[in-house]
CSV table of C-alpha atoms and ligand atoms in Angstrom, one decimal:
chain,number,residue,atom,x,y,z
Y,673,MET,CA,77.4,-54.3,-78.5
Y,674,LYS,CA,80.7,-52.9,-76.9
Y,675,PRO,CA,83.9,-52.9,-78.6
Y,676,ILE,CA,85.8,-56.5,-77.3
Y,677,ASN,CA,88.9,-54.1,-75.4
Y,678,ILE,CA,92.5,-55.2,-76.7
Y,679,GLY,CA,95.9,-54.3,-75.0
Y,680,LEU,CA,99.5,-55.2,-76.7
Y,681,LEU,CA,102.6,-56.0,-75.9
Y,682,GLY,CA,104.7,-55.4,-78.0
Y,683,ILE,CA,104.9,-53.7,-81.4
Y,684,GLY,CA,107.7,-54.7,-82.9
Y,685,THR,CA,107.3,-55.8,-86.7
Y,686,VAL,CA,104.0,-57.9,-85.5
Y,687,GLY,CA,102.1,-55.8,-83.6
Y,688,GLY,CA,102.5,-52.9,-85.9
Y,689,GLY,CA,101.5,-55.1,-89.1
Y,690,THR,CA,98.6,-56.0,-85.9
Y,691,TYR,CA,97.4,-52.8,-85.3
Y,692,THR,CA,97.6,-51.9,-89.3
Y,693,VAL,CA,95.5,-54.6,-90.0
Y,694,LEU,CA,92.8,-53.6,-87.2
Y,695,LYS,CA,92.4,-50.4,-88.2
Y,696,ARG,CA,92.2,-50.8,-92.0
Y,697,ASN,CA,89.8,-54.3,-92.2
Y,698,GLN,CA,87.8,-52.1,-88.3
Y,699,GLU,CA,84.5,-52.7,-90.3
Y,700,GLU,CA,84.9,-56.1,-91.5
Y,701,ILE,CA,86.5,-57.6,-88.8
Y,702,ALA,CA,83.6,-56.1,-86.3
Y,703,ARG,CA,81.1,-57.9,-89.3
Y,704,ARG,CA,82.6,-61.4,-88.3
Y,705,ALA,CA,83.8,-61.1,-84.4
Y,706,GLY,CA,80.0,-59.2,-84.4
Y,707,ARG,CA,81.6,-56.6,-82.9
Y,708,GLU,CA,84.6,-54.3,-82.8
Y,709,ILE,CA,88.4,-55.7,-81.7
Y,710,LYS,CA,89.9,-51.7,-79.7
Y,711,VAL,CA,92.9,-51.6,-79.3
Y,712,LYS,CA,92.9,-50.2,-76.2
Y,713,MET,CA,96.5,-49.8,-74.3
Y,714,ILE,CA,100.0,-50.7,-75.7
Y,715,ALA,CA,102.9,-51.3,-73.5
Y,716,ASP,CA,106.3,-50.8,-75.4
Y,717,LYS,CA,109.7,-49.8,-74.1
Y,718,ASP,CA,109.6,-47.7,-77.4
Y,719,LEU,CA,107.2,-45.0,-76.0
Y,720,ASP,CA,108.5,-43.2,-79.7
Y,721,ARG,CA,107.7,-46.6,-81.8
Y,722,ALA,CA,104.6,-47.2,-80.0
Y,723,ARG,CA,103.2,-43.5,-80.2
Y,724,SER,CA,104.0,-43.5,-84.2
Y,725,PHE,CA,101.2,-46.1,-84.6
Y,726,ALA,CA,98.4,-45.7,-81.5
Y,727,ASP,CA,95.5,-43.3,-82.4
Y,728,HIS,CA,95.0,-40.3,-79.8
Y,729,ASP,CA,92.3,-42.6,-77.8
Y,730,VAL,CA,95.0,-45.4,-76.7
Y,731,ILE,CA,96.8,-45.0,-73.8
Y,732,VAL,CA,100.0,-45.9,-74.2
Y,733,THR,CA,102.9,-47.5,-71.8
Y,734,ASP,CA,106.4,-48.3,-71.4
Y,735,ASN,CA,104.6,-51.1,-68.5
Y,736,ALA,CA,103.2,-54.2,-69.5
Y,737,HIS,CA,101.9,-55.2,-66.1
Y,738,GLU,CA,100.0,-52.1,-66.5
Y,739,VAL,CA,98.0,-53.5,-69.8
Y,740,THR,CA,98.4,-57.8,-68.3
Y,741,THR,CA,96.0,-55.7,-65.0
Y,742,HIS,CA,94.6,-53.6,-66.2
Y,743,PRO,CA,90.3,-53.9,-65.3
Y,744,ASP,CA,89.2,-52.9,-68.7
Y,745,ILE,CA,91.6,-54.9,-71.2
Y,746,ASP,CA,90.0,-58.6,-72.3
Y,747,ILE,CA,92.0,-59.8,-74.3
Y,748,VAL,CA,96.5,-59.9,-74.3
Y,749,VAL,CA,98.2,-60.2,-77.3
Y,750,GLU,CA,101.4,-60.6,-76.6
Y,751,LEU,CA,104.4,-60.0,-78.9
Y,752,ILE,CA,107.5,-59.4,-76.7
Y,753,GLY,CA,109.1,-63.0,-78.0
Y,754,GLY,CA,110.8,-64.1,-75.5
Y,755,GLN,CA,110.8,-67.2,-72.4
Y,756,THR,CA,110.7,-65.2,-68.4
Y,757,ILE,CA,109.6,-62.1,-69.3
Y,758,ALA,CA,107.0,-63.3,-71.4
Y,759,LYS,CA,106.1,-66.0,-69.1
Y,760,ASN,CA,106.0,-63.9,-66.3
Y,761,LEU,CA,103.0,-61.3,-68.0
Y,762,ILE,CA,101.3,-64.6,-69.9
Y,763,LEU,CA,100.2,-65.9,-66.5
Y,764,GLU,CA,99.7,-62.7,-64.7
Y,765,ALA,CA,96.6,-61.5,-67.3
Y,766,ILE,CA,95.6,-64.8,-67.0
Y,767,ALA,CA,95.8,-64.7,-63.0
Y,768,HIS,CA,93.0,-61.7,-64.2
Y,769,GLY,CA,91.4,-63.1,-66.0
Y,770,LYS,CA,92.6,-62.3,-69.2
Y,771,HIS,CA,92.7,-63.8,-72.1
Y,772,VAL,CA,95.8,-63.7,-74.1
Y,773,VAL,CA,96.9,-64.2,-77.7
Y,774,THR,CA,101.0,-65.4,-78.7
Y,775,ALA,CA,102.6,-65.3,-81.6
Y,776,ASN,CA,105.7,-66.9,-78.8
Y,777,LYS,CA,106.3,-70.8,-80.4
Y,778,ALA,CA,109.7,-70.7,-77.9
Y,779,LEU,CA,107.4,-70.3,-74.4
Y,780,LEU,CA,104.6,-72.8,-75.7
Y,781,ALA,CA,107.1,-75.2,-77.1
Y,782,ASN,CA,108.6,-75.1,-73.9
Y,783,HIS,CA,106.3,-74.4,-71.1
Y,784,GLY,CA,102.9,-74.9,-73.2
Y,785,THR,CA,101.4,-78.2,-70.7
Y,786,GLU,CA,102.2,-74.7,-67.4
Y,787,ILE,CA,100.8,-72.4,-69.3
Y,788,PHE,CA,97.8,-74.1,-70.6
Y,789,ALA,CA,96.7,-75.2,-67.4
Y,790,VAL,CA,96.5,-72.2,-65.3
Y,791,ALA,CA,94.6,-70.9,-68.2
Y,792,ARG,CA,91.7,-73.6,-67.7
Y,793,THR,CA,91.0,-73.0,-64.4
Y,794,LYS,CA,91.1,-69.6,-64.7
Y,795,GLY,CA,88.6,-70.5,-67.5
Y,796,VAL,CA,89.7,-68.6,-70.3
Y,797,MET,CA,91.6,-69.1,-73.8
Y,798,VAL,CA,95.1,-69.2,-74.9
Y,799,ALA,CA,96.0,-68.1,-78.9
Y,800,PHE,CA,98.2,-69.2,-80.6
Y,801,GLU,CA,97.8,-69.8,-84.5
Y,802,ALA,CA,101.1,-67.1,-85.1
Y,803,ALA,CA,102.9,-69.1,-83.6
Y,804,VAL,CA,103.8,-71.8,-85.9
Y,805,ALA,CA,103.6,-71.1,-90.5
Y,806,GLY,CA,103.2,-67.6,-89.3
Y,807,GLY,CA,100.8,-66.4,-91.3
Y,808,ILE,CA,99.9,-70.4,-92.6
Y,809,PRO,CA,96.1,-70.6,-90.8
Y,810,ILE,CA,97.7,-73.9,-90.2
Y,811,ILE,CA,96.6,-74.8,-86.3
Y,812,LYS,CA,92.8,-73.9,-87.7
Y,813,ALA,CA,93.5,-76.3,-89.9
Y,814,LEU,CA,94.8,-79.2,-87.5
Y,815,ARG,CA,92.6,-78.7,-84.7
Y,816,GLU,CA,89.2,-77.9,-86.9
Y,817,GLY,CA,89.4,-78.5,-90.7
Y,818,LEU,CA,90.8,-82.4,-89.8
Y,819,THR,CA,89.6,-82.6,-86.3
Y,820,ALA,CA,87.6,-86.0,-88.8
Y,821,ASN,CA,90.8,-87.3,-88.8
Y,822,ARG,CA,93.2,-89.6,-87.7
Y,823,ILE,CA,96.4,-87.6,-88.4
Y,824,THR,CA,99.2,-89.8,-89.7
Y,825,TRP,CA,102.1,-87.9,-90.5
Y,826,ILE,CA,102.9,-83.4,-91.3
Y,827,ALA,CA,105.6,-83.0,-93.2
Y,828,GLY,CA,106.3,-79.2,-93.1
Y,829,ILE,CA,109.4,-76.5,-94.3
Y,830,ILE,CA,108.7,-74.5,-91.0
Y,831,ASN,CA,111.2,-71.7,-91.4
Y,832,GLY,CA,111.9,-69.3,-94.3
Y,833,THR,CA,115.8,-68.5,-93.6
Y,834,SER,CA,116.8,-71.4,-93.4
Y,835,ASN,CA,114.3,-72.2,-97.2
Y,836,PHE,CA,116.1,-69.6,-98.2
Y,837,ILE,CA,119.5,-70.8,-97.5
Y,838,LEU,CA,118.8,-73.8,-99.5
Y,839,SER,CA,116.9,-71.9,-102.6
Y,840,GLU,CA,120.0,-70.1,-102.9
Y,841,MET,CA,122.8,-72.9,-102.3
Y,842,ARG,CA,120.5,-74.8,-105.3
Y,843,ASP,CA,119.8,-71.7,-107.7
Y,844,LYS,CA,123.7,-69.9,-107.5
Y,845,GLY,CA,125.9,-73.1,-106.4
Y,846,LEU,CA,127.3,-71.1,-103.0
Y,847,SER,CA,128.8,-71.7,-99.4
Y,848,PHE,CA,125.8,-71.7,-96.8
Y,849,GLU,CA,129.2,-69.5,-95.1
Y,850,GLN,CA,127.8,-67.1,-97.5
Y,851,VAL,CA,123.8,-67.2,-98.0
Y,852,LEU,CA,124.1,-66.6,-94.5
Y,853,ALA,CA,126.3,-63.4,-95.0
Y,854,GLU,CA,123.3,-62.2,-97.8
Y,855,ALA,CA,120.2,-63.2,-95.9
Y,856,GLN,CA,121.7,-61.4,-92.9
Y,857,LYS,CA,121.9,-58.6,-95.1
Y,858,LEU,CA,118.3,-58.7,-96.1
Y,859,GLY,CA,117.7,-58.4,-93.2
Y,860,TYR,CA,115.8,-62.5,-93.8
Y,861,ALA,CA,118.0,-63.3,-90.7
Y,862,GLU,CA,119.0,-62.1,-87.8
Y,863,ALA,CA,121.9,-61.3,-86.7
Y,864,ASP,CA,121.9,-64.3,-84.6
Y,865,PRO,CA,120.5,-66.2,-86.6
Y,866,THR,CA,120.7,-69.6,-84.5
Y,867,TYR,CA,117.6,-70.3,-83.7
Y,868,ASP,CA,116.7,-70.6,-87.6
Y,869,ILE,CA,119.9,-72.4,-89.1
Y,870,GLU,CA,120.2,-75.5,-86.6
Y,871,GLY,CA,116.2,-75.7,-86.6
Y,872,ILE,CA,115.3,-75.2,-83.2
Y,873,ASP,CA,112.7,-73.0,-83.9
Y,874,ALA,CA,111.3,-75.5,-86.7
Y,875,ALA,CA,111.5,-77.9,-83.5
Y,876,HIS,CA,109.1,-74.7,-81.8
Y,877,LYS,CA,106.7,-75.3,-84.6
Y,878,ILE,CA,106.9,-79.2,-84.7
Y,879,THR,CA,106.5,-79.8,-81.0
Y,880,LEU,CA,103.5,-77.9,-81.3
Y,881,MET,CA,101.5,-79.4,-84.3
Y,882,SER,CA,102.3,-82.3,-83.0
Y,883,ALA,CA,100.7,-81.9,-79.7
Y,884,ILE,CA,97.7,-80.3,-82.0
Y,885,ALA,CA,98.1,-84.0,-84.5
Y,886,PHE,CA,98.8,-86.6,-81.9
Y,887,GLY,CA,96.7,-84.9,-78.4
Y,888,ILE,CA,99.7,-85.6,-76.6
Y,889,PRO,CA,101.5,-83.0,-73.8
Y,890,VAL,CA,103.5,-79.9,-75.3
Y,891,GLN,CA,106.9,-81.5,-75.1
Y,892,PHE,CA,110.0,-79.5,-77.2
Y,893,SER,CA,113.1,-81.9,-74.9
Y,894,LYS,CA,111.5,-84.5,-76.6
Y,895,VAL,CA,112.5,-83.5,-80.0
Y,896,TYR,CA,115.6,-84.8,-82.7
Y,897,THR,CA,116.8,-81.6,-83.8
Y,898,GLU,CA,119.7,-81.1,-86.5
Y,899,GLY,CA,120.3,-78.0,-88.7
Y,900,ILE,CA,121.0,-77.2,-92.3
Y,901,THR,CA,124.9,-76.0,-90.6
Y,902,LYS,CA,126.9,-78.8,-91.9
Y,903,LEU,CA,125.7,-79.6,-96.0
Y,904,THR,CA,127.2,-78.2,-98.8
Y,905,GLY,CA,126.6,-77.6,-102.1
Y,906,GLU,CA,128.0,-81.1,-103.3
Y,907,ASP,CA,125.0,-83.3,-101.4
Y,908,ILE,CA,122.6,-80.2,-102.1
Y,909,ARG,CA,124.2,-81.1,-106.0
Y,910,TYR,CA,123.7,-84.5,-105.7
Y,911,ALA,CA,120.4,-85.2,-104.8
Y,912,GLU,CA,119.2,-83.6,-107.7
Y,913,GLU,CA,121.4,-85.6,-109.3
Y,914,LEU,CA,119.7,-88.7,-108.1
Y,915,GLY,CA,115.8,-87.2,-108.0
Y,916,TYR,CA,116.0,-86.0,-104.9
Y,917,ARG,CA,115.8,-82.0,-103.3
Y,918,ILE,CA,117.1,-81.2,-99.2
Y,919,LYS,CA,114.9,-79.6,-97.0
Y,920,LEU,CA,115.0,-78.7,-93.1
Y,921,LEU,CA,111.7,-80.4,-92.3
Y,922,GLY,CA,110.0,-80.6,-89.2
Y,923,ILE,CA,108.2,-84.0,-89.8
Y,924,THR,CA,106.2,-85.7,-86.7
Y,925,LYS,CA,104.5,-89.3,-87.5
Y,926,ARG,CA,102.4,-91.7,-85.7
Y,927,VAL,CA,104.3,-95.2,-85.9
Y,928,GLU,CA,103.2,-98.6,-84.1
Y,929,LYS,CA,105.7,-97.6,-81.2
Y,930,GLY,CA,105.1,-94.2,-80.4
Y,931,ILE,CA,105.3,-90.3,-81.5
Y,932,GLU,CA,107.8,-89.6,-83.9
Y,933,LEU,CA,109.3,-86.0,-83.3
Y,934,ARG,CA,112.5,-85.0,-85.1
Y,935,VAL,CA,114.5,-81.7,-87.8
Y,936,HIS,CA,116.6,-82.0,-90.1
Y,937,PRO,CA,118.4,-81.8,-93.5
Y,938,THR,CA,115.2,-84.2,-95.2
Y,939,LEU,CA,115.5,-85.4,-98.9
Y,940,ILE,CA,112.8,-85.2,-100.6
Y,941,PRO,CA,111.3,-86.6,-104.2
Y,942,VAL,CA,112.1,-83.3,-106.0
Y,943,ARG,CA,108.2,-83.9,-107.5
Y,944,ARG,CA,106.6,-83.6,-104.8
Y,945,LEU,CA,104.9,-80.1,-104.5
Y,946,ILE,CA,106.3,-79.1,-100.9
Y,947,ALA,CA,109.9,-80.2,-102.8
Y,948,ASN,CA,109.4,-77.0,-105.3
Y,949,VAL,CA,108.9,-74.7,-102.2
Y,950,GLU,CA,111.6,-72.3,-102.2
Y,951,GLY,CA,112.5,-68.7,-100.7
Y,952,VAL,CA,111.6,-68.0,-97.4
Y,953,MET,CA,108.4,-69.2,-98.4
Y,954,ASN,CA,106.7,-72.3,-96.0
Y,955,ALA,CA,104.3,-74.9,-96.7
Y,956,ILE,CA,103.0,-77.6,-94.9
Y,957,VAL,CA,101.6,-81.3,-95.4
Y,958,VAL,CA,99.3,-83.6,-93.4
Y,959,LYS,CA,98.0,-86.4,-93.7
Y,960,GLY,CA,94.9,-87.3,-92.4
Y,961,ASP,CA,93.5,-90.8,-93.0
Y,962,ALA,CA,90.0,-89.5,-94.3
Y,963,VAL,CA,90.8,-86.4,-96.5
Y,964,GLY,CA,94.1,-87.9,-97.1
Y,965,ALA,CA,97.4,-85.2,-98.6
Y,966,THR,CA,96.3,-81.7,-98.0
Y,967,LEU,CA,99.2,-78.7,-98.5
Y,968,TYR,CA,99.6,-76.1,-96.2
Y,969,TYR,CA,102.0,-73.4,-98.6
Y,970,GLY,CA,101.9,-69.5,-97.3
Y,971,ALA,CA,104.1,-67.0,-95.5
Y,972,GLY,CA,105.3,-68.2,-93.2
Y,973,ALA,CA,107.2,-64.2,-91.6
Y,974,GLY,CA,106.6,-61.3,-91.6
Y,975,ALA,CA,104.1,-57.9,-90.1
Y,976,GLU,CA,101.4,-58.3,-91.5
Y,977,PRO,CA,101.7,-62.2,-92.7
Y,978,THR,CA,101.9,-62.6,-89.2
Y,979,ALA,CA,99.4,-59.8,-88.1
Y,980,SER,CA,96.0,-62.6,-90.0
Y,981,SER,CA,97.1,-65.3,-87.2
Y,982,VAL,CA,96.9,-62.8,-84.5
Y,983,ILE,CA,93.7,-61.1,-85.9
Y,984,ALA,CA,91.6,-65.1,-86.4
Y,985,ASP,CA,92.8,-65.3,-82.8
Y,986,LEU,CA,91.0,-61.7,-81.8
Y,987,VAL,CA,88.0,-63.2,-83.6
Y,988,ASP,CA,87.5,-66.4,-82.3
Y,989,VAL,CA,88.5,-65.8,-78.9
Y,990,THR,CA,85.5,-62.6,-79.2
Y,991,ARG,CA,83.2,-65.4,-81.0
Y,992,MET,CA,83.7,-68.1,-78.0
Y,993,GLN,CA,84.6,-65.4,-74.8
Y,994,THR,CA,80.3,-65.6,-74.4
Y,995,ALA,CA,80.3,-69.3,-74.7
Y,996,GLU,CA,81.4,-72.2,-71.6
Y,997,PRO,CA,84.5,-73.2,-71.9
Y,998,MET,CA,83.3,-76.5,-71.9
Y,999,HIS,CA,81.7,-75.4,-75.7
Y,1000,ARG,CA,84.5,-74.1,-76.2
Y,1001,VAL,CA,87.8,-75.6,-79.7
Y,1002,PRO,CA,90.2,-76.7,-76.6
Y,1003,THR,CA,93.4,-75.7,-77.2
Y,1004,LEU,CA,95.6,-78.9,-78.1
Y,1005,SER,CA,92.4,-80.4,-80.3
Y,1006,PHE,CA,91.8,-83.1,-78.3
Y,1007,GLN,CA,89.8,-82.3,-74.7
Y,1008,PRO,CA,92.4,-81.9,-71.7
Y,1009,ASP,CA,90.9,-84.6,-69.8
Y,1010,LEU,CA,91.7,-86.6,-72.6
Y,1011,LEU,CA,95.8,-86.5,-73.7
Y,1012,SER,CA,97.3,-89.9,-74.8
Y,1013,ASP,CA,100.3,-90.3,-72.6
Y,1014,THR,CA,102.0,-92.7,-76.6
Y,1015,PRO,CA,104.9,-92.3,-76.1
Y,1016,VAL,CA,107.4,-90.3,-78.1
Y,1017,ILE,CA,109.6,-92.4,-79.8
Y,1018,PRO,CA,114.5,-92.1,-79.3
Y,1019,MET,CA,116.0,-91.1,-82.8
Y,1020,GLU,CA,117.3,-94.1,-82.8
Y,1021,ASP,CA,114.3,-96.6,-83.7
Y,1022,VAL,CA,113.2,-94.2,-85.9
Y,1023,GLU,CA,112.3,-95.8,-89.5
Y,1024,THR,CA,113.6,-93.8,-92.2
Y,1025,SER,CA,116.0,-94.7,-95.3
Y,1026,TYR,CA,118.9,-93.1,-96.2
Y,1027,TYR,CA,121.6,-90.5,-98.2
Y,1028,LEU,CA,124.9,-91.1,-97.0
Y,1029,ARG,CA,128.6,-89.6,-99.8
Y,1030,MET,CA,131.7,-91.0,-98.1
Y,1031,GLN,CA,134.9,-89.9,-99.7
Y,1032,VAL,CA,137.4,-93.7,-100.3
Y,1033,ILE,CA,140.7,-94.4,-102.3
Y,1034,ASP,CA,139.8,-96.3,-105.5
Y,1035,LYS,CA,141.7,-99.4,-105.0
Y,1036,PRO,CA,140.2,-102.7,-105.6
Y,1037,GLY,CA,137.6,-104.8,-102.9
Y,1038,VAL,CA,136.9,-100.8,-100.9
Y,1039,MET,CA,133.1,-101.2,-102.3
Y,1040,ALA,CA,132.7,-105.0,-101.6
Y,1041,GLU,CA,134.2,-104.0,-97.9
Y,1042,ILE,CA,131.9,-100.9,-97.6
Y,1043,THR,CA,128.1,-103.2,-99.5
Y,1044,ARG,CA,129.7,-105.8,-97.3
Y,1045,ILE,CA,128.9,-103.9,-93.4
Y,1046,VAL,CA,126.0,-101.7,-95.2
Y,1047,ALA,CA,124.4,-105.7,-95.1
Y,1048,GLU,CA,125.8,-106.9,-92.3
Y,1049,ASN,CA,123.9,-103.9,-90.4
Y,1050,ASN,CA,120.7,-105.2,-92.8
Y,1051,ILE,CA,120.4,-102.2,-94.2
Y,1052,SER,CA,119.1,-102.4,-97.8
Y,1053,ILE,CA,120.9,-100.8,-100.4
Y,1054,SER,CA,118.5,-98.9,-103.0
Y,1055,ALA,CA,121.0,-96.9,-105.5
Y,1056,LEU,CA,124.6,-96.9,-105.5
Y,1057,ILE,CA,127.0,-94.7,-107.2
Y,1058,GLN,CA,130.4,-93.9,-106.7
Y,1059,LYS,CA,132.1,-90.5,-108.7
Y,1060,GLU,CA,134.8,-90.3,-111.0
Y,1061,PRO,CA,138.0,-89.5,-109.7
Y,1062,SER,CA,140.0,-86.1,-110.4
Y,1063,SER,CA,143.0,-86.6,-112.8
Y,1064,ASP,CA,145.8,-86.1,-110.2
Y,1065,SER,CA,143.8,-87.8,-107.2
Y,1066,ASP,CA,143.4,-91.4,-105.9
Y,1067,ARG,CA,140.1,-90.2,-103.7
Y,1068,VAL,CA,136.4,-90.9,-104.8
Y,1069,SER,CA,133.1,-90.1,-104.0
Y,1070,ILE,CA,130.4,-92.5,-103.0
Y,1071,ILE,CA,127.4,-92.2,-102.8
Y,1072,MET,CA,124.6,-94.8,-101.6
Y,1073,LEU,CA,121.0,-94.3,-100.8
Y,1074,THR,CA,119.0,-97.1,-98.6
Y,1075,HIS,CA,116.1,-98.6,-98.3
Y,1076,LEU,CA,113.5,-97.9,-94.6
Y,1077,THR,CA,116.3,-98.9,-92.5
Y,1078,VAL,CA,115.4,-98.0,-88.9
Y,1079,GLU,CA,118.9,-94.9,-87.3
Y,1080,LYS,CA,120.2,-97.3,-85.2
Y,1081,ASN,CA,121.4,-99.6,-87.5
Y,1082,ILE,CA,122.9,-96.5,-89.8
Y,1083,ASN,CA,124.9,-95.0,-86.7
Y,1084,ALA,CA,126.0,-99.3,-86.6
Y,1085,ALA,CA,126.8,-99.0,-90.4
Y,1086,ILE,CA,128.6,-95.2,-90.6
Y,1087,ALA,CA,130.8,-95.9,-86.7
Y,1088,ARG,CA,132.1,-99.0,-89.4
Y,1089,ILE,CA,132.5,-97.7,-91.8
Y,1090,GLU,CA,134.3,-94.5,-91.1
Y,1091,SER,CA,136.8,-97.1,-88.8
Y,1092,LEU,CA,138.2,-98.2,-92.4
Y,1093,PRO,CA,141.7,-96.8,-92.9
Y,1094,VAL,CA,140.7,-96.6,-96.9
Y,1095,VAL,CA,137.9,-94.4,-96.5
Y,1096,THR,CA,139.4,-91.3,-95.5
Y,1097,SER,CA,136.1,-88.8,-94.3
Y,1098,LYS,CA,134.0,-88.8,-92.2
Y,1099,VAL,CA,129.7,-90.2,-93.8
Y,1100,ILE,CA,127.2,-86.8,-94.9
Y,1101,ARG,CA,124.0,-88.9,-93.6
Y,1102,ILE,CA,120.9,-86.9,-95.0
Y,1103,ARG,CA,117.4,-89.0,-93.8
Y,1104,ILE,CA,115.2,-89.3,-97.0
Y,1105,GLU,CA,111.3,-89.2,-97.4
Y,1106,GLU,CA,109.2,-89.9,-99.8
Y,1107,LEU,CA,105.9,-88.5,-98.4
Y,1108,ASN,CA,103.9,-91.1,-100.1
Y,1109,ASN,CA,102.2,-92.9,-98.0
V,1220,HSE,N1,112.2,-67.3,-88.2
V,1220,HSE,C1,111.1,-67.6,-88.4
V,1220,HSE,C2,111.6,-67.8,-90.3
V,1220,HSE,C3,110.5,-67.1,-88.9
V,1220,HSE,O1,112.6,-68.4,-90.5
V,1220,HSE,O2,111.1,-69.0,-90.3
V,1220,HSE,C4,109.8,-66.8,-87.0
V,1220,HSE,O3,109.4,-68.0,-87.2
């Protein structure tokens, strides 16, 4: 059978890894796919870099449109990132009847609904395993392996940079700023690490997983997003004393009122496996009603791990392209005309439990006043610690853990506590997830 022809847009880290692994494992991949998967064209602004990878029979160009419109190309692999140019190129490829494989989470989280609809009308596939958690085959697991289940919730460490920072802060007792500088030196964090440390990258990924898990449209604008920039070593230490570890989690959950969709630092019991995922590694727990809790762990970035996912998509598309569109695995797992309009619920209606830390003046009645406010907002305390004051200070830290409550109650309580003259700091609030049911 003749090879299936690939056009690579971008031969940076992931593109280079994809070319290398396709070549190295060519024979085995062909035996799996049923035919050879052959890179026929590479487009990159850096022609020298592209030529350094390309074999003699590969066409190299700095004009990506040549690839997206070339009659011999069957699958376009978009690895240039960004939203404007990448979107135009993907739509152009689709218009020319090409299947698309992409690692572009930001693009799909924001414009997935439109792109998937256009692809459907043209009868082509858009595959994006590499967009979520690098080398971990989580899209495949959600879309196919767990298809018998009603998914209850997903909680994932899905940004390696921020997990590295949190691990180092805990292990070495360093501040956020110190570890970020180290991560940039090591090349984990970008020069502009905003997307990683502000939780935006994780928000893109949880948006895509939520759509696949619950059969809802991709809705990045509805994710509640809070990053790790305000976390202090103190909170990491106190959390450990209480038996918890702080992780930046992407969480999506099916609850009575709708779907929760959120990214924020979270206290997790130290005894959970996912609490022990350290450094740049990623891990995702998926709870299904039939299977129970399942854990997926691996490299969330890097040339060859991400290439592993890109190539898995290439094999899938190769195997499925001759099938009638209605017999293929649906992009979002559910048939496109059967997506549900279950709402993503506002953050203030989310129910969870909380870690609160505040600094107060150490005098009679302060604790009573704070606990009264908490009780009046219908919040039940599960643990309470007051730290010894240092010898030269009349201030003490109070750390409180709550039972489940709704976010709007905790917001109201925090506002009242902060207005007390005896409370001398902002109230630090970190959400807790037990991840046990
Ligand atoms: N920057 C991401 C991370 C990898 O740190 O996990 C690509 O999504």
